[in-house]
Amino acid sequence: MSKNNKDKELDKMYKELLEARDSARAANKSEGNRLLSFFVGLLLLGGGLFMIFQNIEVTSSWGYSGSFFRIGGFGLPNGLIMLPIIIGIGMLFLMDKKIFGWVVLSIGIIIVLLSVMMTTHLHWIRSSAFTFIVMFGMTAAGGAMVLKEVFRKD
């Protein structure tokens, strides 16, 4: 092989190497932009949700209205709904098969959580239209940016 052919072959390999490097740089740049877009979207989504939750007031009437937890037409005093928890804890210490104690304890915890959640009230705090638009706009834009990057097909 002559020196001229070797030079042409080396030039051809060098050009292919440069093209591969440039395409890899372009891929890395677009990957970096995608990652930046994802995290900016995540920040917008988080900021918008934070602002929304800051404008919601949570109140509860648990323990009021005669201190009764109502199931249908039957009312239980709020202190009485703690009874399954106390019985469940006692069963854990007294019984050999602790599964029954765990079941009773779990049912008691579920009853207490349900009674609190059923008496919880959410109220929107008065806010300006600008604040409202910013909150929900940030949430929508951030959610869209995150979903766009998560479900992007390449």
mmCIF file of N, CA and C in Angstrom, residues 23-97:
data_model
loop_
_atom_site.group_PDB
_atom_site.id
_atom_site.type_symbol
_atom_site.label_atom_id
_atom_site.label_comp_id
_atom_site.label_asym_id
_atom_site.label_seq_id
_atom_site.Cartn_x
_atom_site.Cartn_y
_atom_site.Cartn_z
ATOM 1 N N SER A 23 -21.596 14.002 17.166
ATOM 2 C CA SER A 23 -22.939 13.465 17.415
ATOM 3 C C SER A 23 -23.092 13.089 18.898
ATOM 4 N N ALA A 24 -22.016 12.588 19.513
ATOM 5 C CA ALA A 24 -22.071 12.265 20.938
ATOM 6 C C ALA A 24 -22.249 13.536 21.773
ATOM 7 N N ARG A 25 -21.578 14.622 21.391
ATOM 8 C CA ARG A 25 -21.727 15.890 22.101
ATOM 9 C C ARG A 25 -23.154 16.415 21.970
ATOM 10 N N ALA A 26 -23.715 16.299 20.782
ATOM 11 C CA ALA A 26 -25.090 16.762 20.568
ATOM 12 C C ALA A 26 -26.063 15.935 21.404
ATOM 13 N N ALA A 27 -25.826 14.629 21.478
ATOM 14 C CA ALA A 27 -26.703 13.767 22.283
ATOM 15 C C ALA A 27 -26.587 14.126 23.764
ATOM 16 N N ASN A 28 -25.357 14.361 24.232
ATOM 17 C CA ASN A 28 -25.162 14.732 25.633
ATOM 18 C C ASN A 28 -25.802 16.081 25.940
ATOM 19 N N LYS A 29 -25.721 17.024 24.993
ATOM 20 C CA LYS A 29 -26.303 18.336 25.206
ATOM 21 C C LYS A 29 -27.823 18.231 25.309
ATOM 22 N N SER A 30 -28.442 17.451 24.431
ATOM 23 C CA SER A 30 -29.896 17.309 24.490
ATOM 24 C C SER A 30 -30.305 16.543 25.744
ATOM 25 N N GLU A 31 -29.492 15.584 26.181
ATOM 26 C CA GLU A 31 -29.786 14.847 27.411
ATOM 27 C C GLU A 31 -29.701 15.779 28.608
ATOM 28 N N GLY A 32 -28.732 16.669 28.616
ATOM 29 C CA GLY A 32 -28.613 17.642 29.689
ATOM 30 C C GLY A 32 -29.794 18.592 29.711
ATOM 31 N N ASN A 33 -30.254 19.025 28.523
ATOM 32 C CA ASN A 33 -31.419 19.898 28.444
ATOM 33 C C ASN A 33 -32.666 19.181 28.940
ATOM 34 N N ARG A 34 -32.782 17.908 28.624
ATOM 35 C CA ARG A 34 -33.932 17.134 29.087
ATOM 36 C C ARG A 34 -33.920 17.026 30.605
ATOM 37 N N LEU A 35 -32.771 16.774 31.169
ATOM 38 C CA LEU A 35 -32.652 16.662 32.622
ATOM 39 C C LEU A 35 -32.953 18.002 33.295
ATOM 40 N N LEU A 36 -32.444 19.083 32.720
ATOM 41 C CA LEU A 36 -32.721 20.413 33.254
ATOM 42 C C LEU A 36 -34.212 20.717 33.174
ATOM 43 N N SER A 37 -34.832 20.387 32.060
ATOM 44 C CA SER A 37 -36.266 20.606 31.885
ATOM 45 C C SER A 37 -37.065 19.811 32.915
ATOM 46 N N PHE A 38 -36.657 18.578 33.179
ATOM 47 C CA PHE A 38 -37.338 17.746 34.161
ATOM 48 C C PHE A 38 -37.261 18.374 35.551
ATOM 49 N N PHE A 39 -36.074 18.808 35.958
ATOM 50 C CA PHE A 39 -35.916 19.350 37.307
ATOM 51 C C PHE A 39 -36.567 20.722 37.461
ATOM 52 N N VAL A 40 -36.550 21.532 36.413
ATOM 53 C CA VAL A 40 -37.269 22.812 36.471
ATOM 54 C C VAL A 40 -38.764 22.544 36.608
ATOM 55 N N GLY A 41 -39.268 21.572 35.855
ATOM 56 C CA GLY A 41 -40.671 21.187 35.972
ATOM 57 C C GLY A 41 -41.005 20.680 37.363
ATOM 58 N N LEU A 42 -40.104 19.894 37.934
ATOM 59 C CA LEU A 42 -40.310 19.382 39.293
ATOM 60 C C LEU A 42 -40.356 20.528 40.309
ATOM 61 N N LEU A 43 -39.479 21.520 40.136
ATOM 62 C CA LEU A 43 -39.490 22.676 41.036
ATOM 63 C C LEU A 43 -40.781 23.480 40.889
ATOM 64 N N LEU A 44 -41.221 23.698 39.648
ATOM 65 C CA LEU A 44 -42.475 24.425 39.428
ATOM 66 C C LEU A 44 -43.661 23.672 40.035
ATOM 67 N N LEU A 45 -43.704 22.374 39.814
ATOM 68 C CA LEU A 45 -44.783 21.552 40.356
ATOM 69 C C LEU A 45 -44.787 21.603 41.878
ATOM 70 N N GLY A 46 -43.627 21.420 42.489
ATOM 71 C CA GLY A 46 -43.523 21.456 43.947
ATOM 72 C C GLY A 46 -43.883 22.821 44.512
ATOM 73 N N GLY A 47 -43.411 23.893 43.866
ATOM 74 C CA GLY A 47 -43.736 25.240 44.329
ATOM 75 C C GLY A 47 -45.219 25.542 44.225
ATOM 76 N N GLY A 48 -45.825 25.136 43.120
ATOM 77 C CA GLY A 48 -47.257 25.356 42.946
ATOM 78 C C GLY A 48 -48.078 24.587 43.960
ATOM 79 N N LEU A 49 -47.738 23.316 44.184
ATOM 80 C CA LEU A 49 -48.466 22.517 45.175
ATOM 81 C C LEU A 49 -48.271 23.072 46.582
ATOM 82 N N PHE A 50 -47.061 23.547 46.878
ATOM 83 C CA PHE A 50 -46.808 24.156 48.179
ATOM 84 C C PHE A 50 -47.708 25.365 48.388
ATOM 85 N N MET A 51 -47.806 26.220 47.365
ATOM 86 C CA MET A 51 -48.650 27.416 47.481
ATOM 87 C C MET A 51 -50.125 27.045 47.629
ATOM 88 N N ILE A 52 -50.564 26.016 46.906
ATOM 89 C CA ILE A 52 -51.956 25.581 47.022
ATOM 90 C C ILE A 52 -52.248 25.089 48.437
ATOM 91 N N PHE A 53 -51.360 24.237 48.949
ATOM 92 C CA PHE A 53 -51.588 23.685 50.289
ATOM 93 C C PHE A 53 -51.467 24.754 51.375
ATOM 94 N N GLN A 54 -50.723 25.818 51.118
ATOM 95 C CA GLN A 54 -50.631 26.915 52.080
ATOM 96 C C GLN A 54 -51.933 27.710 52.151
ATOM 97 N N ASN A 55 -52.763 27.617 51.125
ATOM 98 C CA ASN A 55 -54.017 28.365 51.080
ATOM 99 C C ASN A 55 -55.225 27.517 51.460
ATOM 100 N N ILE A 56 -54.995 26.355 52.012
ATOM 101 C CA ILE A 56 -56.091 25.506 52.474
ATOM 102 C C ILE A 56 -56.028 25.431 53.991
ATOM 103 N N GLU A 57 -57.148 25.720 54.623
ATOM 104 C CA GLU A 57 -57.233 25.638 56.088
ATOM 105 C C GLU A 57 -57.950 24.341 56.452
ATOM 106 N N VAL A 58 -57.361 23.585 57.343
ATOM 107 C CA VAL A 58 -57.927 22.304 57.759
ATOM 108 C C VAL A 58 -58.466 22.456 59.174
ATOM 109 N N THR A 59 -59.741 22.125 59.357
ATOM 110 C CA THR A 59 -60.348 22.141 60.687
ATOM 111 C C THR A 59 -60.995 20.789 60.922
ATOM 112 N N SER A 60 -61.263 20.499 62.169
ATOM 113 C CA SER A 60 -61.888 19.236 62.510
ATOM 114 C C SER A 60 -62.929 19.462 63.587
ATOM 115 N N SER A 61 -63.989 18.696 63.492
ATOM 116 C CA SER A 61 -65.018 18.756 64.528
ATOM 117 C C SER A 61 -64.977 17.490 65.380
ATOM 118 N N TRP A 62 -63.856 16.770 65.346
ATOM 119 C CA TRP A 62 -63.725 15.544 66.129
ATOM 120 C C TRP A 62 -63.717 15.923 67.602
ATOM 121 N N GLY A 63 -64.517 15.250 68.358
ATOM 122 C CA GLY A 63 -64.587 15.540 69.782
ATOM 123 C C GLY A 63 -65.678 16.530 70.135
ATOM 124 N N TYR A 64 -66.274 17.169 69.109
ATOM 125 C CA TYR A 64 -67.364 18.117 69.347
ATOM 126 C C TYR A 64 -68.685 17.452 68.993
ATOM 127 N N SER A 65 -69.708 18.223 68.946
ATOM 128 C CA SER A 65 -71.063 17.786 68.591
ATOM 129 C C SER A 65 -71.502 16.599 69.446
ATOM 130 N N GLY A 66 -71.397 16.756 70.730
ATOM 131 C CA GLY A 66 -71.856 15.718 71.642
ATOM 132 C C GLY A 66 -70.848 14.600 71.828
ATOM 133 N N SER A 67 -69.637 14.749 71.285
ATOM 134 C CA SER A 67 -68.570 13.752 71.413
ATOM 135 C C SER A 67 -69.010 12.362 70.977
ATOM 136 N N PHE A 68 -69.698 12.295 69.850
ATOM 137 C CA PHE A 68 -70.127 11.002 69.335
ATOM 138 C C PHE A 68 -69.586 10.784 67.929
ATOM 139 N N PHE A 69 -69.117 9.592 67.705
ATOM 140 C CA PHE A 69 -68.714 9.155 66.373
ATOM 141 C C PHE A 69 -69.896 8.382 65.807
ATOM 142 N N ARG A 70 -70.419 8.816 64.689
ATOM 143 C CA ARG A 70 -71.634 8.217 64.151
ATOM 144 C C ARG A 70 -71.319 7.225 63.039
ATOM 145 N N ILE A 71 -71.917 6.046 63.175
ATOM 146 C CA ILE A 71 -71.900 5.022 62.128
ATOM 147 C C ILE A 71 -73.361 4.772 61.796
ATOM 148 N N GLY A 72 -73.798 5.334 60.681
ATOM 149 C CA GLY A 72 -75.213 5.239 60.354
ATOM 150 C C GLY A 72 -76.007 6.036 61.368
ATOM 151 N N GLY A 73 -76.994 5.415 62.011
ATOM 152 C CA GLY A 73 -77.789 6.083 63.033
ATOM 153 C C GLY A 73 -77.291 5.788 64.437
ATOM 154 N N PHE A 74 -76.212 5.010 64.545
ATOM 155 C CA PHE A 74 -75.695 4.588 65.843
ATOM 156 C C PHE A 74 -74.515 5.478 66.225
ATOM 157 N N GLY A 75 -74.550 6.060 67.415
ATOM 158 C CA GLY A 75 -73.482 6.941 67.847
ATOM 159 C C GLY A 75 -72.651 6.327 68.956
ATOM 160 N N LEU A 76 -71.323 6.398 68.804
ATOM 161 C CA LEU A 76 -70.391 5.922 69.834
ATOM 162 C C LEU A 76 -69.694 7.122 70.450
ATOM 163 N N PRO A 77 -69.560 7.171 71.763
ATOM 164 C CA PRO A 77 -68.762 8.243 72.357
ATOM 165 C C PRO A 77 -67.313 8.131 71.868
ATOM 166 N N ASN A 78 -66.652 9.281 71.682
ATOM 167 C CA ASN A 78 -65.297 9.276 71.141
ATOM 168 C C ASN A 78 -64.330 8.468 72.003
ATOM 169 N N GLY A 79 -64.501 8.457 73.298
ATOM 170 C CA GLY A 79 -63.628 7.663 74.161
ATOM 171 C C GLY A 79 -63.801 6.175 73.934
ATOM 172 N N LEU A 80 -65.008 5.771 73.555
ATOM 173 C CA LEU A 80 -65.296 4.352 73.350
ATOM 174 C C LEU A 80 -64.630 3.800 72.089
ATOM 175 N N ILE A 81 -64.361 4.659 71.110
ATOM 176 C CA ILE A 81 -63.713 4.143 69.895
ATOM 177 C C ILE A 81 -62.247 3.804 70.143
ATOM 178 N N MET A 82 -61.705 4.206 71.287
ATOM 179 C CA MET A 82 -60.331 3.836 71.645
ATOM 180 C C MET A 82 -60.267 2.441 72.255
ATOM 181 N N LEU A 83 -61.406 1.883 72.574
ATOM 182 C CA LEU A 83 -61.460 0.580 73.234
ATOM 183 C C LEU A 83 -60.791 -0.536 72.417
ATOM 184 N N PRO A 84 -61.016 -0.653 71.092
ATOM 185 C CA PRO A 84 -60.325 -1.713 70.341
ATOM 186 C C PRO A 84 -58.797 -1.589 70.386
ATOM 187 N N ILE A 85 -58.285 -0.365 70.436
ATOM 188 C CA ILE A 85 -56.821 -0.185 70.537
ATOM 189 C C ILE A 85 -56.322 -0.725 71.869
ATOM 190 N N ILE A 86 -57.012 -0.382 72.939
ATOM 191 C CA ILE A 86 -56.605 -0.844 74.271
ATOM 192 C C ILE A 86 -56.704 -2.362 74.362
ATOM 193 N N ILE A 87 -57.786 -2.928 73.851
ATOM 194 C CA ILE A 87 -57.955 -4.392 73.870
ATOM 195 C C ILE A 87 -56.878 -5.055 73.021
ATOM 196 N N GLY A 88 -56.589 -4.487 71.850
ATOM 197 C CA GLY A 88 -55.553 -5.052 70.971
ATOM 198 C C GLY A 88 -54.188 -5.063 71.630
ATOM 199 N N ILE A 89 -53.832 -3.989 72.319
ATOM 200 C CA ILE A 89 -52.540 -3.939 73.020
ATOM 201 C C ILE A 89 -52.510 -4.986 74.122
ATOM 202 N N GLY A 90 -53.619 -5.112 74.864
ATOM 203 C CA GLY A 90 -53.684 -6.145 75.903
ATOM 204 C C GLY A 90 -53.543 -7.538 75.327
ATOM 205 N N MET A 91 -54.177 -7.795 74.198
ATOM 206 C CA MET A 91 -54.081 -9.114 73.559
ATOM 207 C C MET A 91 -52.652 -9.414 73.106
ATOM 208 N N LEU A 92 -51.923 -8.390 72.666
ATOM 209 C CA LEU A 92 -50.529 -8.609 72.248
ATOM 210 C C LEU A 92 -49.675 -9.111 73.402
ATOM 211 N N PHE A 93 -49.953 -8.642 74.619
ATOM 212 C CA PHE A 93 -49.161 -9.052 75.771
ATOM 213 C C PHE A 93 -49.646 -10.352 76.396
ATOM 214 N N LEU A 94 -50.923 -10.682 76.228
ATOM 215 C CA LEU A 94 -51.480 -11.839 76.929
ATOM 216 C C LEU A 94 -51.527 -13.117 76.096
ATOM 217 N N MET A 95 -51.695 -13.006 74.803
ATOM 218 C CA MET A 95 -51.936 -14.189 73.972
ATOM 219 C C MET A 95 -50.646 -14.717 73.354
ATOM 220 N N ASP A 96 -50.640 -16.051 73.140
ATOM 221 C CA ASP A 96 -49.498 -16.659 72.461
ATOM 222 C C ASP A 96 -49.530 -16.370 70.962
ATOM 223 N N LYS A 97 -50.725 -16.459 70.364
ATOM 224 C CA LYS A 97 -50.875 -16.138 68.950
ATOM 225 C C LYS A 97 -51.167 -14.647 68.840
#
